[in-house]
């Protein structure tokens, strides 16, 4: 099997990863245009260093780190609050289906605030699995980790969120 020239490999990589990257960026930047701008910036950097990306031990992981850093840079450049998530509390399936919308918003806000206390990897995995409804294989491919690592990260993050939120699943009365 002959190896494709780097331009073909990059094009295939771009085509495969861009939709997930844009969706992730949109979670933090809150609009499609900014998300596409951050994603394009990440891909420009990746293209310029494509040889280095391919020679790394984990090209997917390397690319994901570039992407996450670009999203963070774009959030800071636009003077937005620290990445995430409060607005996502208003954009959930649970809220659309809620019998008690106020109670659901309160619960969702508490969860989104608790997610800020997760590690970077836990946050990335939880955003992709819970907010974007990706399966473990899709998350693993996007982040450059194994499906087993995704499942383990979900378990640890869920346990951490339960510890933060307590048994009543809200942050009311806690500071």
Short mmCIF file of C-alpha atoms in Angstrom, two decimals:
data_model
loop_
_atom_site.label_atom_id
_atom_site.label_comp_id
_atom_site.label_asym_id
_atom_site.label_seq_id
_atom_site.Cartn_x
_atom_site.Cartn_y
_atom_site.Cartn_z
CA UNK A 1 0.00 0.00 0.00
CA UNK A 2 1.42 3.37 -0.96
CA UNK A 3 1.29 6.23 1.45
CA UNK A 4 -0.80 9.22 0.34
CA UNK A 5 0.87 12.60 -0.02
CA UNK A 6 0.37 14.80 3.07
CA UNK A 7 -2.19 17.02 1.27
CA UNK A 8 -4.51 14.04 0.72
CA UNK A 9 -4.04 12.83 4.27
CA UNK A 10 -4.74 16.29 5.65
CA UNK A 11 -7.82 16.69 3.46
CA UNK A 12 -9.20 13.36 4.68
CA UNK A 13 -8.40 14.25 8.29
CA UNK A 14 -10.07 17.65 7.88
CA UNK A 15 -13.19 16.14 6.32
CA UNK A 16 -13.50 13.56 9.09
CA UNK A 17 -12.80 15.80 12.12
CA UNK A 18 -14.23 19.21 11.21
CA UNK A 19 -17.91 18.52 12.01
CA UNK A 20 -17.08 17.30 15.53
CA UNK A 21 -14.64 20.15 16.10
CA UNK A 22 -17.15 22.81 15.02
CA UNK A 23 -19.87 21.30 17.20
CA UNK A 24 -17.50 21.26 20.19
CA UNK A 25 -16.40 24.87 19.56
CA UNK A 26 -20.01 26.00 19.25
CA UNK A 27 -20.70 24.73 22.77
CA UNK A 28 -18.16 27.19 24.14
CA UNK A 29 -18.43 30.07 21.68
CA UNK A 30 -22.23 30.07 21.45
CA UNK A 31 -22.49 30.78 17.74
CA UNK A 32 -21.70 28.96 14.53
CA UNK A 33 -19.57 31.68 12.93
CA UNK A 34 -17.19 31.94 15.88
CA UNK A 35 -17.04 28.15 16.14
CA UNK A 36 -16.10 27.83 12.48
CA UNK A 37 -13.50 30.57 12.85
CA UNK A 38 -11.85 28.82 15.82
CA UNK A 39 -11.97 25.48 14.03
CA UNK A 40 -10.49 26.94 10.84
CA UNK A 41 -7.73 28.54 12.89
CA UNK A 42 -6.94 25.17 14.46
CA UNK A 43 -6.84 23.47 11.05
CA UNK A 44 -4.55 26.20 9.67
CA UNK A 45 -2.13 25.55 12.50
CA UNK A 46 -2.39 21.81 11.96
CA UNK A 47 -1.77 22.16 8.23
CA UNK A 48 1.35 24.28 8.81
CA UNK A 49 2.73 21.62 11.16
CA UNK A 50 1.22 18.56 9.46
CA UNK A 51 4.52 16.66 9.35
CA UNK A 52 4.92 17.13 13.09
CA UNK A 53 1.31 16.06 13.69
CA UNK A 54 1.81 12.85 11.71
CA UNK A 55 5.08 12.04 13.42
CA UNK A 56 3.64 12.46 16.91
CA UNK A 57 2.79 9.38 18.97
CA UNK A 58 -0.90 10.32 18.83
CA UNK A 59 -1.88 12.54 15.88
CA UNK A 60 -5.56 12.66 16.91
CA UNK A 61 -4.63 13.69 20.44
CA UNK A 62 -2.16 16.28 19.16
CA UNK A 63 -4.81 17.74 16.86
CA UNK A 64 -7.39 17.77 19.64
CA UNK A 65 -5.06 19.71 21.92
CA UNK A 66 -4.54 22.31 19.19
CA UNK A 67 -8.31 22.52 18.73
CA UNK A 68 -9.09 22.88 22.43
CA UNK A 69 -6.43 25.60 22.76
CA UNK A 70 -7.83 27.53 19.79
CA UNK A 71 -11.33 27.43 21.27
CA UNK A 72 -9.98 28.71 24.59
CA UNK A 73 -8.06 31.47 22.78
CA UNK A 74 -11.18 32.53 20.89
CA UNK A 75 -13.25 32.60 24.09
CA UNK A 76 -10.67 34.81 25.78
CA UNK A 77 -10.27 37.07 22.74
CA UNK A 78 -13.98 37.77 22.74
CA UNK A 79 -13.98 38.61 26.46
CA UNK A 80 -16.51 35.94 27.22
CA UNK A 81 -16.90 34.28 30.55
CA UNK A 82 -14.68 31.27 31.12
CA UNK A 83 -15.54 28.41 28.81
CA UNK A 84 -18.80 26.88 29.11
CA UNK A 85 -21.69 26.24 29.80
CA UNK A 86 -24.44 28.19 31.51
CA UNK A 87 -26.21 28.89 28.21
CA UNK A 88 -26.29 25.16 27.48
CA UNK A 89 -28.60 24.73 30.47
CA UNK A 90 -31.31 26.37 28.37
CA UNK A 91 -30.67 24.18 25.34
CA UNK A 92 -31.30 20.66 26.59
CA UNK A 93 -33.68 17.88 25.69
CA UNK A 94 -34.55 17.64 29.38
CA UNK A 95 -35.78 21.25 29.38
CA UNK A 96 -37.84 20.80 26.23
CA UNK A 97 -39.54 17.74 27.78
CA UNK A 98 -39.75 19.09 31.36
CA UNK A 99 -42.98 19.12 33.33
CA UNK A 100 -41.36 21.70 35.64
CA UNK A 101 -39.25 23.97 33.37
CA UNK A 102 -38.05 26.18 36.25
CA UNK A 103 -36.88 23.17 38.25
CA UNK A 104 -35.18 21.74 35.17
CA UNK A 105 -33.36 25.01 34.46
CA UNK A 106 -32.16 25.16 38.05
CA UNK A 107 -30.91 21.57 37.87
CA UNK A 108 -29.30 22.10 34.47
CA UNK A 109 -27.52 25.28 35.60
CA UNK A 110 -26.14 23.46 38.64
CA UNK A 111 -24.88 20.64 36.42
CA UNK A 112 -23.24 23.02 33.94
CA UNK A 113 -21.52 24.91 36.76
CA UNK A 114 -20.34 21.63 38.29
CA UNK A 115 -18.90 20.57 34.93
CA UNK A 116 -16.48 23.52 35.15
CA UNK A 117 -14.78 21.69 38.01
CA UNK A 118 -13.92 18.64 35.91
CA UNK A 119 -10.49 18.06 34.38
CA UNK A 120 -10.04 19.11 30.75
CA UNK A 121 -10.36 15.54 29.52
CA UNK A 122 -13.41 14.86 31.67
CA UNK A 123 -15.04 18.05 30.44
CA UNK A 124 -14.29 17.25 26.79
CA UNK A 125 -15.66 13.72 27.13
CA UNK A 126 -18.79 14.80 29.00
CA UNK A 127 -19.54 17.60 26.51
CA UNK A 128 -19.22 15.17 23.64
CA UNK A 129 -21.16 12.32 25.23
CA UNK A 130 -23.84 14.19 27.15
CA UNK A 131 -24.39 17.39 25.20
CA UNK A 132 -23.52 16.17 21.72
CA UNK A 133 -24.78 12.57 22.12
CA UNK A 134 -21.67 10.99 20.59
CA UNK A 135 -20.89 7.38 21.41
CA UNK A 136 -17.62 6.21 22.98
CA UNK A 137 -16.10 5.27 19.62
CA UNK A 138 -16.84 8.70 18.12
CA UNK A 139 -15.44 10.50 21.16
CA UNK A 140 -12.35 8.28 21.15
CA UNK A 141 -11.71 9.06 17.48
CA UNK A 142 -12.13 12.80 18.03
CA UNK A 143 -9.86 12.96 21.08
CA UNK A 144 -7.27 10.39 20.06
CA UNK A 145 -7.92 8.09 23.00
CA UNK A 146 -9.39 4.61 23.31
CA UNK A 147 -13.07 3.80 23.75
CA UNK A 148 -12.18 2.18 27.07
CA UNK A 149 -10.60 5.47 28.19
CA UNK A 150 -13.76 7.33 27.18
CA UNK A 151 -15.94 4.95 29.20
CA UNK A 152 -13.62 5.19 32.20
CA UNK A 153 -13.53 8.97 31.96
CA UNK A 154 -17.34 9.11 31.88
CA UNK A 155 -17.48 6.95 35.02
CA UNK A 156 -14.95 9.12 36.87
CA UNK A 157 -16.54 12.38 35.72
CA UNK A 158 -20.01 11.17 36.70
CA UNK A 159 -18.73 10.21 40.13
CA UNK A 160 -17.06 13.63 40.47
CA UNK A 161 -20.25 15.42 39.44
CA UNK A 162 -22.26 13.43 42.00
CA UNK A 163 -19.74 14.43 44.68
CA UNK A 164 -19.99 18.09 43.67
CA UNK A 165 -23.77 18.16 43.36
CA UNK A 166 -24.57 15.97 46.34
CA UNK A 167 -27.43 13.54 46.52
CA UNK A 168 -30.14 16.11 45.70
CA UNK A 169 -28.37 16.91 42.37
CA UNK A 170 -28.44 20.68 42.94
CA UNK A 171 -26.00 23.25 44.18
CA UNK A 172 -28.62 25.21 46.12
CA UNK A 173 -27.34 26.30 49.48
CA UNK A 174 -23.72 25.46 48.61
CA UNK A 175 -20.92 27.91 48.04
#
